[in-house]
């Protein structure tokens, strides 16, 4: 009897081990297939960073006085519509509506001008976005913040020039506005600068990009010419197969300030009520309003008792 129980137990143990092994193998195979599918989809939908500024110029740039250690420049995804089979990404992070993209100035730019990837880090909410190459992060940085000035004596094609070629600048001028630099080459017909437009105090950079056959994207970037910061960012991406749209995405990103307000909404809409409320409290304290109210109710109670 004991031997029979041992054989039964042994047989069940073997069957259990075989079952677990098969289950593990099946789960591993399923996970691998899902991973491969995800990687395949990711390979077709990752936004390839567009280098809007040649890296040869990096040492020639200077930035707004607001670009200083500890500064946060914030952007918010206000609109995001996409099909389930596509993701809009910032580096390795998938973006969703309501996310904040934050440029954190971690070091003095002047100490390492040609490596924005080291002094200006890009975060999605509170997590740093990672890029496969440093050059990709640098290119993405220039989607959000442009230089304030350019030292033309440090730019290769201008090293032998006297500076008089840039509009009305006097001979010997070295440092000029970044947007004047762009305008000059746009006006001279340089094809690399024809995607720029200027309206009032804003500079607009707009372009279409072929990601791969049948897959295209459109980007529109609107910059504040006073700060060189991005104000608004519109992005769309379309994937087609045999002329039929199989995946698409649309995103709107805006710069924010103070309590998440859009850049074009004054923080006074928050500060004025706070100041009025504070002033009201100060006046109330000065006039001893609380004490007067207390005396009023006590007097009212006494009047009722006398009745």
PDB file of N, CA, C and O in Angstrom, residues 27-104:
ATOM      1  N   UNK A  27       4.023  30.670 -21.765  1.00  0.00           N
ATOM      2  CA  UNK A  27       3.961  32.076 -21.361  1.00  0.00           C
ATOM      3  C   UNK A  27       5.133  32.869 -21.915  1.00  0.00           C
ATOM      4  O   UNK A  27       4.991  34.008 -22.341  1.00  0.00           O
ATOM      5  N   UNK A  28       6.321  32.258 -21.914  1.00  0.00           N
ATOM      6  CA  UNK A  28       7.520  32.927 -22.435  1.00  0.00           C
ATOM      7  C   UNK A  28       7.366  33.199 -23.926  1.00  0.00           C
ATOM      8  O   UNK A  28       7.723  34.269 -24.421  1.00  0.00           O
ATOM      9  N   UNK A  29       6.808  32.198 -24.635  1.00  0.00           N
ATOM     10  CA  UNK A  29       6.609  32.361 -26.074  1.00  0.00           C
ATOM     11  C   UNK A  29       5.615  33.475 -26.356  1.00  0.00           C
ATOM     12  O   UNK A  29       5.809  34.309 -27.241  1.00  0.00           O
ATOM     13  N   UNK A  30       4.515  33.516 -25.561  1.00  0.00           N
ATOM     14  CA  UNK A  30       3.500  34.554 -25.734  1.00  0.00           C
ATOM     15  C   UNK A  30       4.077  35.927 -25.442  1.00  0.00           C
ATOM     16  O   UNK A  30       3.847  36.887 -26.180  1.00  0.00           O
ATOM     17  N   UNK A  31       4.840  36.038 -24.367  1.00  0.00           N
ATOM     18  CA  UNK A  31       5.457  37.323 -23.993  1.00  0.00           C
ATOM     19  C   UNK A  31       6.422  37.794 -25.073  1.00  0.00           C
ATOM     20  O   UNK A  31       6.492  38.971 -25.410  1.00  0.00           O
ATOM     21  N   UNK A  32       7.183  36.830 -25.646  1.00  0.00           N
ATOM     22  CA  UNK A  32       8.145  37.176 -26.691  1.00  0.00           C
ATOM     23  C   UNK A  32       7.423  37.712 -27.926  1.00  0.00           C
ATOM     24  O   UNK A  32       7.823  38.714 -28.527  1.00  0.00           O
ATOM     25  N   UNK A  33       6.306  37.010 -28.300  1.00  0.00           N
ATOM     26  CA  UNK A  33       5.534  37.459 -29.457  1.00  0.00           C
ATOM     27  C   UNK A  33       4.987  38.861 -29.242  1.00  0.00           C
ATOM     28  O   UNK A  33       5.008  39.697 -30.143  1.00  0.00           O
ATOM     29  N   UNK A  34       4.497  39.120 -28.022  1.00  0.00           N
ATOM     30  CA  UNK A  34       3.963  40.448 -27.719  1.00  0.00           C
ATOM     31  C   UNK A  34       5.053  41.508 -27.748  1.00  0.00           C
ATOM     32  O   UNK A  34       4.857  42.622 -28.222  1.00  0.00           O
ATOM     33  N   UNK A  35       6.226  41.150 -27.232  1.00  0.00           N
ATOM     34  CA  UNK A  35       7.353  42.075 -27.231  1.00  0.00           C
ATOM     35  C   UNK A  35       7.780  42.395 -28.655  1.00  0.00           C
ATOM     36  O   UNK A  35       8.044  43.548 -29.003  1.00  0.00           O
ATOM     37  N   UNK A  36       7.851  41.357 -29.496  1.00  0.00           N
ATOM     38  CA  UNK A  36       8.240  41.557 -30.893  1.00  0.00           C
ATOM     39  C   UNK A  36       7.232  42.446 -31.611  1.00  0.00           C
ATOM     40  O   UNK A  36       7.586  43.317 -32.392  1.00  0.00           O
ATOM     41  N   UNK A  37       5.944  42.219 -31.317  1.00  0.00           N
ATOM     42  CA  UNK A  37       4.897  43.032 -31.934  1.00  0.00           C
ATOM     43  C   UNK A  37       5.017  44.483 -31.490  1.00  0.00           C
ATOM     44  O   UNK A  37       4.902  45.404 -32.288  1.00  0.00           O
ATOM     45  N   UNK A  38       5.273  44.675 -30.177  1.00  0.00           N
ATOM     46  CA  UNK A  38       5.429  46.033 -29.646  1.00  0.00           C
ATOM     47  C   UNK A  38       6.649  46.722 -30.248  1.00  0.00           C
ATOM     48  O   UNK A  38       6.604  47.891 -30.613  1.00  0.00           O
ATOM     49  N   UNK A  39       7.757  45.979 -30.365  1.00  0.00           N
ATOM     50  CA  UNK A  39       8.977  46.557 -30.927  1.00  0.00           C
ATOM     51  C   UNK A  39       8.792  46.910 -32.397  1.00  0.00           C
ATOM     52  O   UNK A  39       9.296  47.916 -32.881  1.00  0.00           O
ATOM     53  N   UNK A  40       8.049  46.041 -33.110  1.00  0.00           N
ATOM     54  CA  UNK A  40       7.796  46.301 -34.523  1.00  0.00           C
ATOM     55  C   UNK A  40       6.973  47.563 -34.696  1.00  0.00           C
ATOM     56  O   UNK A  40       7.255  48.403 -35.541  1.00  0.00           O
ATOM     57  N   UNK A  41       5.930  47.715 -33.848  1.00  0.00           N
ATOM     58  CA  UNK A  41       5.093  48.896 -33.909  1.00  0.00           C
ATOM     59  C   UNK A  41       5.877  50.134 -33.510  1.00  0.00           C
ATOM     60  O   UNK A  41       5.795  51.181 -34.151  1.00  0.00           O
ATOM     61  N   UNK A  42       6.690  50.001 -32.458  1.00  0.00           N
ATOM     62  CA  UNK A  42       7.495  51.125 -31.975  1.00  0.00           C
ATOM     63  C   UNK A  42       8.440  51.613 -33.061  1.00  0.00           C
ATOM     64  O   UNK A  42       8.647  52.807 -33.244  1.00  0.00           O
ATOM     65  N   UNK A  43       9.012  50.659 -33.823  1.00  0.00           N
ATOM     66  CA  UNK A  43       9.983  51.014 -34.856  1.00  0.00           C
ATOM     67  C   UNK A  43       9.342  51.861 -35.943  1.00  0.00           C
ATOM     68  O   UNK A  43      10.005  52.681 -36.574  1.00  0.00           O
ATOM     69  N   UNK A  44       8.030  51.701 -36.166  1.00  0.00           N
ATOM     70  CA  UNK A  44       7.376  52.453 -37.229  1.00  0.00           C
ATOM     71  C   UNK A  44       6.744  53.743 -36.739  1.00  0.00           C
ATOM     72  O   UNK A  44       6.388  54.596 -37.539  1.00  0.00           O
ATOM     73  N   UNK A  45       6.585  53.894 -35.408  1.00  0.00           N
ATOM     74  CA  UNK A  45       5.867  55.069 -34.920  1.00  0.00           C
ATOM     75  C   UNK A  45       6.715  56.045 -34.123  1.00  0.00           C
ATOM     76  O   UNK A  45       6.262  57.129 -33.805  1.00  0.00           O
ATOM     77  N   UNK A  46       7.955  55.673 -33.772  1.00  0.00           N
ATOM     78  CA  UNK A  46       8.800  56.606 -33.023  1.00  0.00           C
ATOM     79  C   UNK A  46       9.069  57.848 -33.873  1.00  0.00           C
ATOM     80  O   UNK A  46       9.429  57.742 -35.033  1.00  0.00           O
ATOM     81  N   UNK A  47       8.858  59.014 -33.286  1.00  0.00           N
ATOM     82  CA  UNK A  47       9.119  60.259 -34.003  1.00  0.00           C
ATOM     83  C   UNK A  47      10.623  60.464 -34.104  1.00  0.00           C
ATOM     84  O   UNK A  47      11.314  60.529 -33.095  1.00  0.00           O
ATOM     85  N   UNK A  48      11.114  60.567 -35.307  1.00  0.00           N
ATOM     86  CA  UNK A  48      12.538  60.803 -35.488  1.00  0.00           C
ATOM     87  C   UNK A  48      12.823  62.286 -35.262  1.00  0.00           C
ATOM     88  O   UNK A  48      12.228  63.134 -35.921  1.00  0.00           O
ATOM     89  N   UNK A  49      13.702  62.623 -34.318  1.00  0.00           N
ATOM     90  CA  UNK A  49      13.995  64.036 -34.053  1.00  0.00           C
ATOM     91  C   UNK A  49      14.485  64.739 -35.310  1.00  0.00           C
ATOM     92  O   UNK A  49      15.270  64.185 -36.079  1.00  0.00           O
ATOM     93  N   UNK A  50      13.980  65.941 -35.514  1.00  0.00           N
ATOM     94  CA  UNK A  50      14.360  66.700 -36.698  1.00  0.00           C
ATOM     95  C   UNK A  50      15.358  67.772 -36.291  1.00  0.00           C
ATOM     96  O   UNK A  50      15.068  68.610 -35.451  1.00  0.00           O
ATOM     97  N   UNK A  51      16.526  67.730 -36.864  1.00  0.00           N
ATOM     98  CA  UNK A  51      17.585  68.653 -36.489  1.00  0.00           C
ATOM     99  C   UNK A  51      17.373  69.988 -37.203  1.00  0.00           C
ATOM    100  O   UNK A  51      17.717  70.144 -38.362  1.00  0.00           O
ATOM    101  N   UNK A  52      16.751  70.959 -36.515  1.00  0.00           N
ATOM    102  CA  UNK A  52      16.450  72.223 -37.174  1.00  0.00           C
ATOM    103  C   UNK A  52      17.636  73.181 -37.150  1.00  0.00           C
ATOM    104  O   UNK A  52      17.587  74.235 -37.754  1.00  0.00           O
ATOM    105  N   UNK A  53      18.688  72.836 -36.434  1.00  0.00           N
ATOM    106  CA  UNK A  53      19.877  73.681 -36.376  1.00  0.00           C
ATOM    107  C   UNK A  53      21.111  72.793 -36.516  1.00  0.00           C
ATOM    108  O   UNK A  53      21.244  71.785 -35.838  1.00  0.00           O
ATOM    109  N   UNK A  54      22.021  73.176 -37.379  1.00  0.00           N
ATOM    110  CA  UNK A  54      23.238  72.402 -37.544  1.00  0.00           C
ATOM    111  C   UNK A  54      24.063  72.436 -36.265  1.00  0.00           C
ATOM    112  O   UNK A  54      24.225  73.479 -35.633  1.00  0.00           O
ATOM    113  N   UNK A  55      24.608  71.292 -35.876  1.00  0.00           N
ATOM    114  CA  UNK A  55      25.406  71.227 -34.657  1.00  0.00           C
ATOM    115  C   UNK A  55      26.738  71.955 -34.802  1.00  0.00           C
ATOM    116  O   UNK A  55      27.410  72.222 -33.810  1.00  0.00           O
ATOM    117  N   UNK A  56      27.092  72.327 -36.027  1.00  0.00           N
ATOM    118  CA  UNK A  56      28.324  73.094 -36.227  1.00  0.00           C
ATOM    119  C   UNK A  56      28.227  74.474 -35.575  1.00  0.00           C
ATOM    120  O   UNK A  56      29.227  75.122 -35.322  1.00  0.00           O
ATOM    121  N   UNK A  57      26.995  74.936 -35.313  1.00  0.00           N
ATOM    122  CA  UNK A  57      26.788  76.284 -34.793  1.00  0.00           C
ATOM    123  C   UNK A  57      26.756  76.343 -33.265  1.00  0.00           C
ATOM    124  O   UNK A  57      26.735  77.431 -32.691  1.00  0.00           O
ATOM    125  N   UNK A  58      26.710  75.211 -32.588  1.00  0.00           N
ATOM    126  CA  UNK A  58      26.385  75.186 -31.164  1.00  0.00           C
ATOM    127  C   UNK A  58      27.227  76.133 -30.311  1.00  0.00           C
ATOM    128  O   UNK A  58      26.715  76.780 -29.404  1.00  0.00           O
ATOM    129  N   UNK A  59      28.517  76.215 -30.570  1.00  0.00           N
ATOM    130  CA  UNK A  59      29.383  77.087 -29.770  1.00  0.00           C
ATOM    131  C   UNK A  59      29.149  78.567 -30.044  1.00  0.00           C
ATOM    132  O   UNK A  59      29.593  79.419 -29.275  1.00  0.00           O
ATOM    133  N   UNK A  60      28.457  78.877 -31.140  1.00  0.00           N
ATOM    134  CA  UNK A  60      28.248  80.276 -31.515  1.00  0.00           C
ATOM    135  C   UNK A  60      26.988  80.861 -30.881  1.00  0.00           C
ATOM    136  O   UNK A  60      26.728  82.055 -31.009  1.00  0.00           O
ATOM    137  N   UNK A  61      26.217  80.038 -30.199  1.00  0.00           N
ATOM    138  CA  UNK A  61      24.935  80.495 -29.663  1.00  0.00           C
ATOM    139  C   UNK A  61      25.041  81.040 -28.246  1.00  0.00           C
ATOM    140  O   UNK A  61      25.851  80.591 -27.448  1.00  0.00           O
ATOM    141  N   UNK A  62      24.175  81.997 -27.936  1.00  0.00           N
ATOM    142  CA  UNK A  62      23.927  82.377 -26.551  1.00  0.00           C
ATOM    143  C   UNK A  62      22.415  82.378 -26.363  1.00  0.00           C
ATOM    144  O   UNK A  62      21.657  82.451 -27.341  1.00  0.00           O
ATOM    145  N   UNK A  63      21.969  82.319 -25.112  1.00  0.00           N
ATOM    146  CA  UNK A  63      20.559  82.100 -24.842  1.00  0.00           C
ATOM    147  C   UNK A  63      19.971  83.215 -23.983  1.00  0.00           C
ATOM    148  O   UNK A  63      20.684  84.056 -23.445  1.00  0.00           O
ATOM    149  N   UNK A  64      18.664  83.196 -23.844  1.00  0.00           N
ATOM    150  CA  UNK A  64      17.952  84.182 -23.022  1.00  0.00           C
ATOM    151  C   UNK A  64      18.508  84.194 -21.603  1.00  0.00           C
ATOM    152  O   UNK A  64      18.981  83.176 -21.097  1.00  0.00           O
ATOM    153  N   UNK A  65      18.433  85.348 -20.961  1.00  0.00           N
ATOM    154  CA  UNK A  65      18.908  85.463 -19.580  1.00  0.00           C
ATOM    155  C   UNK A  65      18.109  84.565 -18.639  1.00  0.00           C
ATOM    156  O   UNK A  65      18.541  84.273 -17.529  1.00  0.00           O
ATOM    157  N   UNK A  66      16.937  84.117 -19.088  1.00  0.00           N
ATOM    158  CA  UNK A  66      16.124  83.216 -18.272  1.00  0.00           C
ATOM    159  C   UNK A  66      16.703  81.797 -18.228  1.00  0.00           C
ATOM    160  O   UNK A  66      16.307  80.997 -17.382  1.00  0.00           O
ATOM    161  N   UNK A  67      17.614  81.504 -19.164  1.00  0.00           N
ATOM    162  CA  UNK A  67      18.242  80.176 -19.177  1.00  0.00           C
ATOM    163  C   UNK A  67      19.374  80.193 -18.161  1.00  0.00           C
ATOM    164  O   UNK A  67      20.512  80.547 -18.462  1.00  0.00           O
ATOM    165  N   UNK A  68      19.040  79.825 -16.944  1.00  0.00           N
ATOM    166  CA  UNK A  68      20.012  79.830 -15.851  1.00  0.00           C
ATOM    167  C   UNK A  68      19.790  78.604 -14.980  1.00  0.00           C
ATOM    168  O   UNK A  68      18.727  77.973 -15.024  1.00  0.00           O
ATOM    169  N   UNK A  69      20.769  78.275 -14.184  1.00  0.00           N
ATOM    170  CA  UNK A  69      20.716  77.075 -13.349  1.00  0.00           C
ATOM    171  C   UNK A  69      19.459  77.091 -12.471  1.00  0.00           C
ATOM    172  O   UNK A  69      19.159  78.074 -11.813  1.00  0.00           O
ATOM    173  N   UNK A  70      18.732  75.984 -12.503  1.00  0.00           N
ATOM    174  CA  UNK A  70      17.531  75.853 -11.686  1.00  0.00           C
ATOM    175  C   UNK A  70      16.252  76.253 -12.391  1.00  0.00           C
ATOM    176  O   UNK A  70      15.154  76.012 -11.882  1.00  0.00           O
ATOM    177  N   UNK A  71      16.359  76.842 -13.578  1.00  0.00           N
ATOM    178  CA  UNK A  71      15.180  77.285 -14.315  1.00  0.00           C
ATOM    179  C   UNK A  71      14.426  76.091 -14.894  1.00  0.00           C
ATOM    180  O   UNK A  71      15.030  75.144 -15.408  1.00  0.00           O
ATOM    181  N   UNK A  72      13.088  76.135 -14.807  1.00  0.00           N
ATOM    182  CA  UNK A  72      12.226  75.134 -15.429  1.00  0.00           C
ATOM    183  C   UNK A  72      11.383  75.828 -16.485  1.00  0.00           C
ATOM    184  O   UNK A  72      10.726  76.832 -16.202  1.00  0.00           O
ATOM    185  N   UNK A  73      11.414  75.334 -17.714  1.00  0.00           N
ATOM    186  CA  UNK A  73      10.536  75.834 -18.771  1.00  0.00           C
ATOM    187  C   UNK A  73       9.534  74.730 -19.049  1.00  0.00           C
ATOM    188  O   UNK A  73       9.913  73.617 -19.417  1.00  0.00           O
ATOM    189  N   UNK A  74       8.239  75.034 -18.847  1.00  0.00           N
ATOM    190  CA  UNK A  74       7.216  73.993 -18.861  1.00  0.00           C
ATOM    191  C   UNK A  74       6.299  74.098 -20.076  1.00  0.00           C
ATOM    192  O   UNK A  74       5.951  75.191 -20.523  1.00  0.00           O
ATOM    193  N   UNK A  75       5.930  72.937 -20.576  1.00  0.00           N
ATOM    194  CA  UNK A  75       4.992  72.820 -21.687  1.00  0.00           C
ATOM    195  C   UNK A  75       3.944  71.769 -21.319  1.00  0.00           C
ATOM    196  O   UNK A  75       4.256  70.816 -20.613  1.00  0.00           O
ATOM    197  N   UNK A  76       2.726  71.954 -21.817  1.00  0.00           N
ATOM    198  CA  UNK A  76       1.644  71.021 -21.469  1.00  0.00           C
ATOM    199  C   UNK A  76       0.976  70.495 -22.739  1.00  0.00           C
ATOM    200  O   UNK A  76       0.688  71.262 -23.662  1.00  0.00           O
ATOM    201  N   UNK A  77       0.722  69.188 -22.756  1.00  0.00           N
ATOM    202  CA  UNK A  77       0.001  68.569 -23.868  1.00  0.00           C
ATOM    203  C   UNK A  77      -1.481  68.834 -23.641  1.00  0.00           C
ATOM    204  O   UNK A  77      -2.116  68.215 -22.788  1.00  0.00           O
ATOM    205  N   UNK A  78      -2.037  69.790 -24.384  1.00  0.00           N
ATOM    206  CA  UNK A  78      -3.444  70.163 -24.182  1.00  0.00           C
ATOM    207  C   UNK A  78      -4.388  69.322 -25.035  1.00  0.00           C
ATOM    208  O   UNK A  78      -5.559  69.158 -24.689  1.00  0.00           O
ATOM    209  N   UNK A  79      -3.902  68.819 -26.159  1.00  0.00           N
ATOM    210  CA  UNK A  79      -4.721  67.978 -27.031  1.00  0.00           C
ATOM    211  C   UNK A  79      -3.873  66.817 -27.544  1.00  0.00           C
ATOM    212  O   UNK A  79      -2.722  67.009 -27.915  1.00  0.00           O
ATOM    213  N   UNK A  80      -4.454  65.635 -27.542  1.00  0.00           N
ATOM    214  CA  UNK A  80      -3.778  64.481 -28.130  1.00  0.00           C
ATOM    215  C   UNK A  80      -4.832  63.461 -28.557  1.00  0.00           C
ATOM    216  O   UNK A  80      -5.537  62.890 -27.723  1.00  0.00           O
ATOM    217  N   UNK A  81      -4.961  63.298 -29.849  1.00  0.00           N
ATOM    218  CA  UNK A  81      -5.857  62.296 -30.411  1.00  0.00           C
ATOM    219  C   UNK A  81      -5.014  61.326 -31.221  1.00  0.00           C
ATOM    220  O   UNK A  81      -4.189  61.743 -32.029  1.00  0.00           O
ATOM    221  N   UNK A  82      -5.222  60.040 -31.014  1.00  0.00           N
ATOM    222  CA  UNK A  82      -4.433  59.049 -31.746  1.00  0.00           C
ATOM    223  C   UNK A  82      -5.205  57.748 -31.849  1.00  0.00           C
ATOM    224  O   UNK A  82      -6.099  57.468 -31.053  1.00  0.00           O
ATOM    225  N   UNK A  83      -4.867  56.969 -32.853  1.00  0.00           N
ATOM    226  CA  UNK A  83      -5.421  55.628 -32.951  1.00  0.00           C
ATOM    227  C   UNK A  83      -4.653  54.723 -31.989  1.00  0.00           C
ATOM    228  O   UNK A  83      -3.532  55.053 -31.574  1.00  0.00           O
ATOM    229  N   UNK A  84      -5.237  53.583 -31.643  1.00  0.00           N
ATOM    230  CA  UNK A  84      -4.644  52.719 -30.623  1.00  0.00           C
ATOM    231  C   UNK A  84      -3.290  52.142 -31.041  1.00  0.00           C
ATOM    232  O   UNK A  84      -2.492  51.757 -30.202  1.00  0.00           O
ATOM    233  N   UNK A  85      -3.049  52.067 -32.340  1.00  0.00           N
ATOM    234  CA  UNK A  85      -1.826  51.420 -32.826  1.00  0.00           C
ATOM    235  C   UNK A  85      -0.691  52.396 -33.106  1.00  0.00           C
ATOM    236  O   UNK A  85       0.235  52.096 -33.857  1.00  0.00           O
ATOM    237  N   UNK A  86      -0.741  53.570 -32.470  1.00  0.00           N
ATOM    238  CA  UNK A  86       0.345  54.533 -32.659  1.00  0.00           C
ATOM    239  C   UNK A  86       0.560  55.311 -31.367  1.00  0.00           C
ATOM    240  O   UNK A  86      -0.377  55.526 -30.600  1.00  0.00           O
ATOM    241  N   UNK A  87       1.799  55.695 -31.115  1.00  0.00           N
ATOM    242  CA  UNK A  87       2.122  56.476 -29.918  1.00  0.00           C
ATOM    243  C   UNK A  87       2.970  57.677 -30.307  1.00  0.00           C
ATOM    244  O   UNK A  87       3.871  57.570 -31.144  1.00  0.00           O
ATOM    245  N   UNK A  88       2.674  58.823 -29.715  1.00  0.00           N
ATOM    246  CA  UNK A  88       3.526  60.006 -29.847  1.00  0.00           C
ATOM    247  C   UNK A  88       4.498  59.956 -28.676  1.00  0.00           C
ATOM    248  O   UNK A  88       4.102  59.725 -27.534  1.00  0.00           O
ATOM    249  N   UNK A  89       5.776  60.142 -28.959  1.00  0.00           N
ATOM    250  CA  UNK A  89       6.789  59.968 -27.916  1.00  0.00           C
ATOM    251  C   UNK A  89       7.702  61.172 -27.767  1.00  0.00           C
ATOM    252  O   UNK A  89       7.903  61.940 -28.707  1.00  0.00           O
ATOM    253  N   UNK A  90       8.246  61.316 -26.576  1.00  0.00           N
ATOM    254  CA  UNK A  90       9.345  62.245 -26.300  1.00  0.00           C
ATOM    255  C   UNK A  90      10.479  61.385 -25.790  1.00  0.00           C
ATOM    256  O   UNK A  90      10.408  60.860 -24.678  1.00  0.00           O
ATOM    257  N   UNK A  91      11.505  61.198 -26.618  1.00  0.00           N
ATOM    258  CA  UNK A  91      12.541  60.239 -26.253  1.00  0.00           C
ATOM    259  C   UNK A  91      11.928  58.856 -26.137  1.00  0.00           C
ATOM    260  O   UNK A  91      11.249  58.390 -27.044  1.00  0.00           O
ATOM    261  N   UNK A  92      12.136  58.203 -24.999  1.00  0.00           N
ATOM    262  CA  UNK A  92      11.587  56.860 -24.791  1.00  0.00           C
ATOM    263  C   UNK A  92      10.260  56.877 -24.043  1.00  0.00           C
ATOM    264  O   UNK A  92       9.747  55.830 -23.658  1.00  0.00           O
ATOM    265  N   UNK A  93       9.678  58.058 -23.828  1.00  0.00           N
ATOM    266  CA  UNK A  93       8.449  58.166 -23.053  1.00  0.00           C
ATOM    267  C   UNK A  93       7.240  58.373 -23.973  1.00  0.00           C
ATOM    268  O   UNK A  93       7.257  59.234 -24.856  1.00  0.00           O
ATOM    269  N   UNK A  94       6.203  57.586 -23.757  1.00  0.00           N
ATOM    270  CA  UNK A  94       4.960  57.738 -24.507  1.00  0.00           C
ATOM    271  C   UNK A  94       4.152  58.886 -23.906  1.00  0.00           C
ATOM    272  O   UNK A  94       3.973  58.963 -22.700  1.00  0.00           O
ATOM    273  N   UNK A  95       3.676  59.769 -24.777  1.00  0.00           N
ATOM    274  CA  UNK A  95       2.979  60.966 -24.338  1.00  0.00           C
ATOM    275  C   UNK A  95       1.474  60.724 -24.293  1.00  0.00           C
ATOM    276  O   UNK A  95       0.918  60.028 -25.144  1.00  0.00           O
ATOM    277  N   UNK A  96       0.814  61.328 -23.302  1.00  0.00           N
ATOM    278  CA  UNK A  96      -0.655  61.302 -23.241  1.00  0.00           C
ATOM    279  C   UNK A  96      -1.147  62.709 -22.940  1.00  0.00           C
ATOM    280  O   UNK A  96      -0.395  63.571 -22.481  1.00  0.00           O
ATOM    281  N   UNK A  97      -2.420  62.930 -23.198  1.00  0.00           N
ATOM    282  CA  UNK A  97      -3.007  64.253 -22.953  1.00  0.00           C
ATOM    283  C   UNK A  97      -2.857  64.624 -21.482  1.00  0.00           C
ATOM    284  O   UNK A  97      -3.097  63.804 -20.601  1.00  0.00           O
ATOM    285  N   UNK A  98      -2.465  65.870 -21.223  1.00  0.00           N
ATOM    286  CA  UNK A  98      -2.286  66.335 -19.854  1.00  0.00           C
ATOM    287  C   UNK A  98      -0.860  66.228 -19.352  1.00  0.00           C
ATOM    288  O   UNK A  98      -0.522  66.794 -18.301  1.00  0.00           O
ATOM    289  N   UNK A  99       0.013  65.516 -20.079  1.00  0.00           N
ATOM    290  CA  UNK A  99       1.415  65.394 -19.662  1.00  0.00           C
ATOM    291  C   UNK A  99       2.111  66.746 -19.740  1.00  0.00           C
ATOM    292  O   UNK A  99       1.768  67.604 -20.566  1.00  0.00           O
ATOM    293  N   UNK A 100       3.114  66.912 -18.882  1.00  0.00           N
ATOM    294  CA  UNK A 100       3.957  68.110 -18.915  1.00  0.00           C
ATOM    295  C   UNK A 100       5.332  67.733 -19.435  1.00  0.00           C
ATOM    296  O   UNK A 100       5.925  66.755 -18.980  1.00  0.00           O
ATOM    297  N   UNK A 101       5.828  68.503 -20.381  1.00  0.00           N
ATOM    298  CA  UNK A 101       7.212  68.349 -20.852  1.00  0.00           C
ATOM    299  C   UNK A 101       7.993  69.519 -20.277  1.00  0.00           C
ATOM    300  O   UNK A 101       7.607  70.683 -20.454  1.00  0.00           O
ATOM    301  N   UNK A 102       9.047  69.209 -19.569  1.00  0.00           N
ATOM    302  CA  UNK A 102       9.771  70.231 -18.804  1.00  0.00           C
ATOM    303  C   UNK A 102      11.245  70.240 -19.198  1.00  0.00           C
ATOM    304  O   UNK A 102      11.891  69.189 -19.230  1.00  0.00           O
ATOM    305  N   UNK A 103      11.762  71.413 -19.527  1.00  0.00           N
ATOM    306  CA  UNK A 103      13.193  71.589 -19.767  1.00  0.00           C
ATOM    307  C   UNK A 103      13.800  72.083 -18.457  1.00  0.00           C
ATOM    308  O   UNK A 103      13.433  73.145 -17.953  1.00  0.00           O
ATOM    309  N   UNK A 104      14.709  71.302 -17.897  1.00  0.00           N
ATOM    310  CA  UNK A 104      15.359  71.662 -16.634  1.00  0.00           C
ATOM    311  C   UNK A 104      16.794  72.091 -16.913  1.00  0.00           C
ATOM    312  O   UNK A 104      17.580  71.327 -17.474  1.00  0.00           O
TER     313      UNK A 104
END
